[in-house]
PDB file of C-alpha atoms and ligand atoms in Angstrom:
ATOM      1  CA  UNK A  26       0.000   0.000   0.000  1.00  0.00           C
ATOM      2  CA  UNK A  27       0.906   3.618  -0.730  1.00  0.00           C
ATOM      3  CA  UNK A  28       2.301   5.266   1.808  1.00  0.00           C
ATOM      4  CA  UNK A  29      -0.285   8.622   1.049  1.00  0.00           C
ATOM      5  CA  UNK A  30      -2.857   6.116   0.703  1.00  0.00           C
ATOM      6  CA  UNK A  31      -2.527   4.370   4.065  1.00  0.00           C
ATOM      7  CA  UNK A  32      -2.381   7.641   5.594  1.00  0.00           C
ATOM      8  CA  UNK A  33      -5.193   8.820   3.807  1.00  0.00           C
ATOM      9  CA  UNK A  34      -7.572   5.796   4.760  1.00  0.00           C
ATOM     10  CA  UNK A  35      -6.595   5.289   8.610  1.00  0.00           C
ATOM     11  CA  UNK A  36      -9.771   5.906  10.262  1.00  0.00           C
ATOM     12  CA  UNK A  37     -10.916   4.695  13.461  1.00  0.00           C
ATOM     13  CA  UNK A  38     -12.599   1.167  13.408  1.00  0.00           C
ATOM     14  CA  UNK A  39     -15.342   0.342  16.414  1.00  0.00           C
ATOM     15  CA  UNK A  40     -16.000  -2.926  15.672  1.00  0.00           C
ATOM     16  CA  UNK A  41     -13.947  -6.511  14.429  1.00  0.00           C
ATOM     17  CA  UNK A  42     -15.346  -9.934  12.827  1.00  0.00           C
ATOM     18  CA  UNK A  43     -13.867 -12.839  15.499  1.00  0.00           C
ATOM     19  CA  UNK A  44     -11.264 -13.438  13.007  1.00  0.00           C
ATOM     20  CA  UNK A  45      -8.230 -13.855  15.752  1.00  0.00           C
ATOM     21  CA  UNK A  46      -4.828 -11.993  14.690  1.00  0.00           C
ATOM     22  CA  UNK A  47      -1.950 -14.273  14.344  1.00  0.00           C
ATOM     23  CA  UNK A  48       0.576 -13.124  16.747  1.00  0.00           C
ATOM     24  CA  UNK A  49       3.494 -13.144  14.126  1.00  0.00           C
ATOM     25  CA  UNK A  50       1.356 -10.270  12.310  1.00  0.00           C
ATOM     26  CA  UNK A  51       1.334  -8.470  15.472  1.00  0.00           C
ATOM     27  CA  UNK A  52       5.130  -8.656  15.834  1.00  0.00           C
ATOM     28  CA  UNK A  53       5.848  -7.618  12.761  1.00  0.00           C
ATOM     29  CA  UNK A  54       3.538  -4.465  12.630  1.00  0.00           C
ATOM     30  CA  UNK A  55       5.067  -3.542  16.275  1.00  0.00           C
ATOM     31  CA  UNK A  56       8.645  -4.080  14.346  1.00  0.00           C
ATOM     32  CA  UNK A  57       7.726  -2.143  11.950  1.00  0.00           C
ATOM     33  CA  UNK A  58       6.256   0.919  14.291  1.00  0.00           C
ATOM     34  CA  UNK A  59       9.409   1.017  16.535  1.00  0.00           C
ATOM     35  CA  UNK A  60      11.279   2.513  13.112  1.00  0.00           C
ATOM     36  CA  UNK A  61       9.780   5.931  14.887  1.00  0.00           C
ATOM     37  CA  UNK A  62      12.115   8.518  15.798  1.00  0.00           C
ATOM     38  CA  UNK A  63      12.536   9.130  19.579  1.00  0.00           C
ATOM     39  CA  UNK A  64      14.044  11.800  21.149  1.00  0.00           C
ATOM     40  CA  UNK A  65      17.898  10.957  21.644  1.00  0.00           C
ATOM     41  CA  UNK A  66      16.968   7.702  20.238  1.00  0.00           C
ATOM     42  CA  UNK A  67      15.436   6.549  23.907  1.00  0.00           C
ATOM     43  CA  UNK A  68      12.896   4.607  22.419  1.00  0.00           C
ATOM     44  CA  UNK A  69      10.565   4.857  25.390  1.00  0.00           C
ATOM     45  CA  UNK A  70       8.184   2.452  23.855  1.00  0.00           C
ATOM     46  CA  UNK A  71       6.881  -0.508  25.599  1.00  0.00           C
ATOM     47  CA  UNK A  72       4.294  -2.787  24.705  1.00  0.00           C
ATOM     48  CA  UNK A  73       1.552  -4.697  26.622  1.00  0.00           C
ATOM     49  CA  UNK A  74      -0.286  -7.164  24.213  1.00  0.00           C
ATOM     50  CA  UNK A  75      -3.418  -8.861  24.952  1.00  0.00           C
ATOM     51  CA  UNK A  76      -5.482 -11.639  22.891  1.00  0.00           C
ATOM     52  CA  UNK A  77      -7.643 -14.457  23.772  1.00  0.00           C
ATOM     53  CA  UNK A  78      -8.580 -15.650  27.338  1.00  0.00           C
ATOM     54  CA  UNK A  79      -6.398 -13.212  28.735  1.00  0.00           C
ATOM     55  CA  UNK A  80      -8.320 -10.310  27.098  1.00  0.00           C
ATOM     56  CA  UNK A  81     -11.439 -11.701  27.992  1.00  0.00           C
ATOM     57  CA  UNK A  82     -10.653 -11.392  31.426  1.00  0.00           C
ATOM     58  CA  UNK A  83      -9.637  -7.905  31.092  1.00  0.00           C
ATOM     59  CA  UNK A  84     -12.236  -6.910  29.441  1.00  0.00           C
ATOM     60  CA  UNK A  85     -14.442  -7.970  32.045  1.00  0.00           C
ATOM     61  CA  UNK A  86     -12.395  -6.749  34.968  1.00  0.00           C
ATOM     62  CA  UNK A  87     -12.727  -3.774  33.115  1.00  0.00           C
ATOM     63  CA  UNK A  88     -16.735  -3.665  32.779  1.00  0.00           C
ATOM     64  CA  UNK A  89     -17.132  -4.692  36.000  1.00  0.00           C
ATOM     65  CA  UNK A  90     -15.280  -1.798  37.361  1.00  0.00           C
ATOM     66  CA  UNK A  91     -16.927   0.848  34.900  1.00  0.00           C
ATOM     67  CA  UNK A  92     -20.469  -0.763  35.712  1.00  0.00           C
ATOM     68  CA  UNK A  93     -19.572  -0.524  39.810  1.00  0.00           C
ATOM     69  CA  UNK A  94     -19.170   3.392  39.094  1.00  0.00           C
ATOM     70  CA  UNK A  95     -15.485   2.761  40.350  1.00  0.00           C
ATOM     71  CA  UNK A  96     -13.499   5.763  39.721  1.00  0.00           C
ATOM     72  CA  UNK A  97     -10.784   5.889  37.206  1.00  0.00           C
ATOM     73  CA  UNK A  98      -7.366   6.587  38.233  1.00  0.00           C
ATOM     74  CA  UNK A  99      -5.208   6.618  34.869  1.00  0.00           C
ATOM     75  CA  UNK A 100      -2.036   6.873  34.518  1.00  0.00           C
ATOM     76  CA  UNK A 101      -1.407   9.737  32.857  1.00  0.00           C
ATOM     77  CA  UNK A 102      -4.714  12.625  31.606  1.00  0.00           C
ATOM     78  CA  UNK A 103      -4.616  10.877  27.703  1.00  0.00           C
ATOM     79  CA  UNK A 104      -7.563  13.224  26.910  1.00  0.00           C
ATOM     80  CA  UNK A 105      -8.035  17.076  27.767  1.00  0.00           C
ATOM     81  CA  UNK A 106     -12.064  17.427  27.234  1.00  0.00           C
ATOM     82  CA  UNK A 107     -13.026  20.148  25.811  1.00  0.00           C
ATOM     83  CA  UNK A 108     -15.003  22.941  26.546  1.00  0.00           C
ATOM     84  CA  UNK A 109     -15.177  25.167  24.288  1.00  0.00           C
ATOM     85  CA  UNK A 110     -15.299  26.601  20.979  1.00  0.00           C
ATOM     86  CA  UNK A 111     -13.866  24.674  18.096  1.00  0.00           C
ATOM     87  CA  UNK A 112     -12.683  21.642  19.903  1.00  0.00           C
ATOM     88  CA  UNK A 113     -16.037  21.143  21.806  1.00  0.00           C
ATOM     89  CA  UNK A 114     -17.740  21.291  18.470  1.00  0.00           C
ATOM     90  CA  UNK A 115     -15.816  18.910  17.186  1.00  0.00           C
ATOM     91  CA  UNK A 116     -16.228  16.204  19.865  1.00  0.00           C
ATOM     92  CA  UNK A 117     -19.763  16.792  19.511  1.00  0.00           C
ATOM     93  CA  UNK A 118     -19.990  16.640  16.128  1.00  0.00           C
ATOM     94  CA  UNK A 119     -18.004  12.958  16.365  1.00  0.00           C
ATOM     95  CA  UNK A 120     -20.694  12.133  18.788  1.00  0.00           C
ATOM     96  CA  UNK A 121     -23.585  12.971  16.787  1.00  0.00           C
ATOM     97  CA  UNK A 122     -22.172  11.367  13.719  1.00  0.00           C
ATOM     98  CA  UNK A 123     -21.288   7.922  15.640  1.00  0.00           C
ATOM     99  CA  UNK A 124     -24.886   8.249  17.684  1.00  0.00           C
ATOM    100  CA  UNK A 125     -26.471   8.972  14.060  1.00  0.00           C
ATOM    101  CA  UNK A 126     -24.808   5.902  11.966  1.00  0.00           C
ATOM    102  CA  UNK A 127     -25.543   3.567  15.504  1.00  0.00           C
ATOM    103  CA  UNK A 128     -29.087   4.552  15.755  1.00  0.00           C
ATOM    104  CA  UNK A 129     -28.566   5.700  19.300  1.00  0.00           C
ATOM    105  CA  UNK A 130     -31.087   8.561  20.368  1.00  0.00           C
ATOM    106  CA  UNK A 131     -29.952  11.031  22.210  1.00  0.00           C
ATOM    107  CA  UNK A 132     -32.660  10.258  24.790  1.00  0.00           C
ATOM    108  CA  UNK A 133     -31.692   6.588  24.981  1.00  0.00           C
ATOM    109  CA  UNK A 134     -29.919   6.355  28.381  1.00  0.00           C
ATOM    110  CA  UNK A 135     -28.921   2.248  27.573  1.00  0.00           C
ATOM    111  CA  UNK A 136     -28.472   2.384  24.145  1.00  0.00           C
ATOM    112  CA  UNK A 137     -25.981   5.164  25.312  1.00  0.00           C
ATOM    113  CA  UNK A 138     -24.332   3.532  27.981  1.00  0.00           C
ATOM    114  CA  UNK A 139     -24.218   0.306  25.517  1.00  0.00           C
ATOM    115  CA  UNK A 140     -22.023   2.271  23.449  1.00  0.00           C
ATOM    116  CA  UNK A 141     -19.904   3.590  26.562  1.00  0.00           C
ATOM    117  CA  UNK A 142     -18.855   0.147  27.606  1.00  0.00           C
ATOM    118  CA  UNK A 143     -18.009  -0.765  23.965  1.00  0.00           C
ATOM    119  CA  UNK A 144     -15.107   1.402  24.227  1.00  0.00           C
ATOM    120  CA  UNK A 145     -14.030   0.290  27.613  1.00  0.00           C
ATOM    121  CA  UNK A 146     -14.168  -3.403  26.375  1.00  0.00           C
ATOM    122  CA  UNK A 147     -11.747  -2.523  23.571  1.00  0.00           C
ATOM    123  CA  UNK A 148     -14.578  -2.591  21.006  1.00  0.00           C
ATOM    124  CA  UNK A 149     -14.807  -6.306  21.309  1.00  0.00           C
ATOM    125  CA  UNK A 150     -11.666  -6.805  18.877  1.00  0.00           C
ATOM    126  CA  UNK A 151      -9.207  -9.956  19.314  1.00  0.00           C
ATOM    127  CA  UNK A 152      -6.268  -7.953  19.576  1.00  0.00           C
ATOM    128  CA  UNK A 153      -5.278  -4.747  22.084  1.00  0.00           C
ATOM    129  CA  UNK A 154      -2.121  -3.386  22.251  1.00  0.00           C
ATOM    130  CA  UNK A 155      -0.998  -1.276  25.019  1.00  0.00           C
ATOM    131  CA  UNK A 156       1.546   1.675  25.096  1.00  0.00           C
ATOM    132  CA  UNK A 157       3.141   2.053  27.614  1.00  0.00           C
ATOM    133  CA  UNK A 158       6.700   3.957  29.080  1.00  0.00           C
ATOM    134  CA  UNK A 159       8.708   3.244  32.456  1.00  0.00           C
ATOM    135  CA  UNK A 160       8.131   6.316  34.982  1.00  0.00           C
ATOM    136  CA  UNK A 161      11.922   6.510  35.447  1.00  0.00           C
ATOM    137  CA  UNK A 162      11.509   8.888  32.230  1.00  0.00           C
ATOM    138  CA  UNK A 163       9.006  11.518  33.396  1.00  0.00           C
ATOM    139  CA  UNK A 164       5.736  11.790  32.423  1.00  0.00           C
ATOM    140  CA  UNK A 165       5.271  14.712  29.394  1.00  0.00           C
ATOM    141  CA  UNK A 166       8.829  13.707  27.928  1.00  0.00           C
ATOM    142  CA  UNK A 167       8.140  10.019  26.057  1.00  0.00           C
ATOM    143  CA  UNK A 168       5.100  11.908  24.599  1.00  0.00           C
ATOM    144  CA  UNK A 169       5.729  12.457  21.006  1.00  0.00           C
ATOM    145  CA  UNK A 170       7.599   9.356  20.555  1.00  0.00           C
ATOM    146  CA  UNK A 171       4.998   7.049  21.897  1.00  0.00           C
ATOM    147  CA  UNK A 172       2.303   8.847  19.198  1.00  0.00           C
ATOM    148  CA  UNK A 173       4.643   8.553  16.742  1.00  0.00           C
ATOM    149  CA  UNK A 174       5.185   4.717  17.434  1.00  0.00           C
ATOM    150  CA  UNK A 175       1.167   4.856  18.019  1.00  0.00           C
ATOM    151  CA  UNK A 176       0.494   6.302  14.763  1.00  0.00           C
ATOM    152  CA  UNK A 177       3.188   3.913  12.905  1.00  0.00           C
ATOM    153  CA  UNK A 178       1.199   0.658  14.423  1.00  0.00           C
ATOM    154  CA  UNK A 179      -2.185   2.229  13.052  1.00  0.00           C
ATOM    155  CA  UNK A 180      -0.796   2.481   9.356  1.00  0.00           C
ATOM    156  CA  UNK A 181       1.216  -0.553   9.259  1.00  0.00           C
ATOM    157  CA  UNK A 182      -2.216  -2.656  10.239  1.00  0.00           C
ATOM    158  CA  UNK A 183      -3.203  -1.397   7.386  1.00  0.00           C
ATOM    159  CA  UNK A 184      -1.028  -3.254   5.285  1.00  0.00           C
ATOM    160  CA  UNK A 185      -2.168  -6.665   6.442  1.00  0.00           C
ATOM    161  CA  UNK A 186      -5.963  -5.786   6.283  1.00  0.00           C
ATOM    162  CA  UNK A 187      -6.316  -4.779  10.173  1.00  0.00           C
ATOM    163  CA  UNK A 188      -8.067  -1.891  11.318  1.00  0.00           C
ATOM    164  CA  UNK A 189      -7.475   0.349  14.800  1.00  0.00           C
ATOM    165  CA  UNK A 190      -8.987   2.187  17.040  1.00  0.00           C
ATOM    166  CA  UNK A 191      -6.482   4.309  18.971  1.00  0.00           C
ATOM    167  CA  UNK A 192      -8.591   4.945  22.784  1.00  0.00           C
ATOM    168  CA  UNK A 193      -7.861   6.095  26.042  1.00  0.00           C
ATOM    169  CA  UNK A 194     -11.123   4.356  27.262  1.00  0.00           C
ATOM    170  CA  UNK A 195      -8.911   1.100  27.512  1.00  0.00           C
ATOM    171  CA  UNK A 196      -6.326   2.552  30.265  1.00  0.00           C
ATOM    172  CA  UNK A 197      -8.240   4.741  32.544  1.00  0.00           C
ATOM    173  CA  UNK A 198      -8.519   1.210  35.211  1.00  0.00           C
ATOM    174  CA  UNK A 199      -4.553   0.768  34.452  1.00  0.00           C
ATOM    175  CA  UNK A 200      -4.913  -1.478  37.753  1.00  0.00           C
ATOM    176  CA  UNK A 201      -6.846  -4.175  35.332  1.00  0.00           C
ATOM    177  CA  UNK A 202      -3.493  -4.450  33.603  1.00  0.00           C
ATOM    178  CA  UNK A 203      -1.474  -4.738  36.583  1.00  0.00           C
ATOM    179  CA  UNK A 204      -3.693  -7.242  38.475  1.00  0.00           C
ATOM    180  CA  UNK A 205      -4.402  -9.381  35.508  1.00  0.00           C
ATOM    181  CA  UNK A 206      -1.206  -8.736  33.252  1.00  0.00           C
ATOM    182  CA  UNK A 207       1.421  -8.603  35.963  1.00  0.00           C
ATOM    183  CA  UNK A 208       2.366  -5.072  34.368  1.00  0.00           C
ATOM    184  CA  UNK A 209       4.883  -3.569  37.150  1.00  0.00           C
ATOM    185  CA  UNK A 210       3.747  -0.065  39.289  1.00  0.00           C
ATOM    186  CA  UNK A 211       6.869   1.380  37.605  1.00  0.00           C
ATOM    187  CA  UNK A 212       5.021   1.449  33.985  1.00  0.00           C
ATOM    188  CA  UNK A 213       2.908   3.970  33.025  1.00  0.00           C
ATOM    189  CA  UNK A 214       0.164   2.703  30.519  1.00  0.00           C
ATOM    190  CA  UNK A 215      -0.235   5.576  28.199  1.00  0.00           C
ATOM    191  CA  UNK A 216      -2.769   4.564  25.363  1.00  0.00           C
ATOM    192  CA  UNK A 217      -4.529   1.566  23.847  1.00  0.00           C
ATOM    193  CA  UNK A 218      -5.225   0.501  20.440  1.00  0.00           C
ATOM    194  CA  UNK A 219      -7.799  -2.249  19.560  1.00  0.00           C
ATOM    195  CA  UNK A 220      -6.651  -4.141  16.581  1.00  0.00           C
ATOM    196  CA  UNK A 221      -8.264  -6.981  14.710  1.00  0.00           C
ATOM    197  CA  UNK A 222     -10.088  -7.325  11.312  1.00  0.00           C
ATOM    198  CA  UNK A 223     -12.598  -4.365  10.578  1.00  0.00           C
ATOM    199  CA  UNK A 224     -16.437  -5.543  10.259  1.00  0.00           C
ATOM    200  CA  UNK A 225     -17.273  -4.572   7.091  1.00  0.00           C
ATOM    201  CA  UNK A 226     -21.324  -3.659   8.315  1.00  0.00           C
ATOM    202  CA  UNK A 227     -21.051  -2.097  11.441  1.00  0.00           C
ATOM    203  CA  UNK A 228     -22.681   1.411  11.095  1.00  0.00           C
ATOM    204  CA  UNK A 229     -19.387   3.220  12.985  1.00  0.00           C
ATOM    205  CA  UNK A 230     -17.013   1.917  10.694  1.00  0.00           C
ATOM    206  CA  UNK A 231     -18.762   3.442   7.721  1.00  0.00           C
ATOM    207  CA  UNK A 232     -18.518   7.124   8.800  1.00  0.00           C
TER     208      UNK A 232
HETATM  209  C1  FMN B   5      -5.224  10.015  22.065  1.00  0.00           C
HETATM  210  C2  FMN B   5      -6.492   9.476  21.438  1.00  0.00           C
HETATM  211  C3  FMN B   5      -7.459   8.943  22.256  1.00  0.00           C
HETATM  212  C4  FMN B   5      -8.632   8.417  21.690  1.00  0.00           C
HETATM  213  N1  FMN B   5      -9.559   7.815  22.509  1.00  0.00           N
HETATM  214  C5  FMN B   5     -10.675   7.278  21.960  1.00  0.00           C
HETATM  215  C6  FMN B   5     -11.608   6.572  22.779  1.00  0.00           C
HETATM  216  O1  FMN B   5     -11.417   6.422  23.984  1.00  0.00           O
HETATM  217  N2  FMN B   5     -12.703   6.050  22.195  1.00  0.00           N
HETATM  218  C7  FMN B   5     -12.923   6.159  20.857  1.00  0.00           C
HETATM  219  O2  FMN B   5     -13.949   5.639  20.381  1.00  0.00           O
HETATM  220  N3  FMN B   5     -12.054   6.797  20.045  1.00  0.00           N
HETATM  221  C8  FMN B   5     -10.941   7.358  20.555  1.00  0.00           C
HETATM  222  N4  FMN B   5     -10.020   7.994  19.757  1.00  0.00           N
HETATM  223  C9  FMN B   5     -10.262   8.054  18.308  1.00  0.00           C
HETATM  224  C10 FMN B   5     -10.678   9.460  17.875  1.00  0.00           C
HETATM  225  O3  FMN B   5     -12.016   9.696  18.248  1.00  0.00           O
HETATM  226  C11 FMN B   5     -10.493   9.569  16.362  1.00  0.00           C
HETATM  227  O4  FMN B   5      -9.136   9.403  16.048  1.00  0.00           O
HETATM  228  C12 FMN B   5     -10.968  10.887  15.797  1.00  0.00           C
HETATM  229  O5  FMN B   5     -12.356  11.031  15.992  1.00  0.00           O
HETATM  230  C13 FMN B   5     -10.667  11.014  14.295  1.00  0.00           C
HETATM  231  O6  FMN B   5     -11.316   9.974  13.603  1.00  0.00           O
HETATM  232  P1  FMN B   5     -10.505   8.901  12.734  1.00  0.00           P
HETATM  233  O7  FMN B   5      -9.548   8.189  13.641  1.00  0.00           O
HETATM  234  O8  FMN B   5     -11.574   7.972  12.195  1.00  0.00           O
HETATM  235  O9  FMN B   5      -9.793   9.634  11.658  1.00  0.00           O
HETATM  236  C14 FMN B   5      -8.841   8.496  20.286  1.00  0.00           C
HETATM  237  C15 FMN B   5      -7.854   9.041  19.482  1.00  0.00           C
HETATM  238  C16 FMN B   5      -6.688   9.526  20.039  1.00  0.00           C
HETATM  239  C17 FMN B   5      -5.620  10.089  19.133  1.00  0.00           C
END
């Protein structure tokens, strides 16, 4: 694929057929990715992935947690919310174009939360990759490398027929990973990125 291509069709995908990701693909895409430039050539990169039976049972630590109102405690503020002028618009606008293609009223309270959850459980895909960087480094500093690694694993998918969805919904209960992936207390879990085969006729993954 065309580099200006790939670029040009990376969009976020919200939903995956069951079709597991071999974990040689994964390898190589993460290879691939960790070609990004760091600054001083620290590579600060880490990697936490997650398939299978272990998934499962993150994803439900993780929905259990959300539905028990638990707070989150990330490790590091992924998202700034917005609120106001331009950038506000724009989240809304995402929303009403996702709620629009799902069929979710705005009035719908479970339709809504339905949707909610589907984030936190890593949009049901077989694959999530986490990003992650040791604390020893600070927390602004790994920054730009670690988007520029995340950004390189969303194109390179591409190339073997994957799709992503980049989300900070899957490491605001970072504890889930540590509990259930043995991550250590000295990592901090940055962002995730659902990976797996894009279903072609969800409603999200047409917009
Ligand atoms: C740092 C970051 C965090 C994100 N978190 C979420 C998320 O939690 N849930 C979600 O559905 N999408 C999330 N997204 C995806 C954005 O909504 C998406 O990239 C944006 O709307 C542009 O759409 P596109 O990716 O289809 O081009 C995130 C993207 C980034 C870069």
């Amino acid at each position: 694929m065309d580099l200006i291509e790939a670029i040009q069709q990376r969009k976020s995908i919200r939903a995956f057929t069951d079709k597991p990701v071999p974990k040689e693909t994964i390898m190589e895409i993460l290879n691939i990715a960790c070609r990004a430039p760091s600054a001083m050539n620290t590579q600060p990169w880490e990697f936490i992935v997650v398939t299978g039976e272990k998934l499962k049972r993150i994803r439900a630590a993780i929905v259990e947690k959300l539905k028990s109102g638990a707070p989150i405690v990330p490790d590091h503020l992924v998202v700034s919310w917005p609120n106001e002028g331009v950038y506000k618009q724009r989240q809304i606008n995402l929303a009403k174009q996702l709620f629009k293609a799902m069929d979710i009223p705005r009035e719908d309270k479970e339709k809504r939360a339905w949707w909610l959850e589907r984030g936190f459980r890593f949009f049901d895909a077989p694959a999530a990759i986490i990003i992650a960087t040791d604390k020893v480094l600070g927390e602004a500093g790994p920054l730009l490398d670690l988007g520029a690694v995340m950004q390189n694993i969303c194109l390179a998918a591409l190339q073997f027929d994957l799709g992503t969805c980049i989300e900070d919904q899957g490491v605001l209960y970072p504890e889930v990973f540590r509990e259930q992936a043995g991550v250590p207390p000295t990592k901090r879990l940055i962002i995730a990125i659902a990976l797996g085969y894009p279903d072609p006729d969800f409603p999200a993954n047409l917009i």
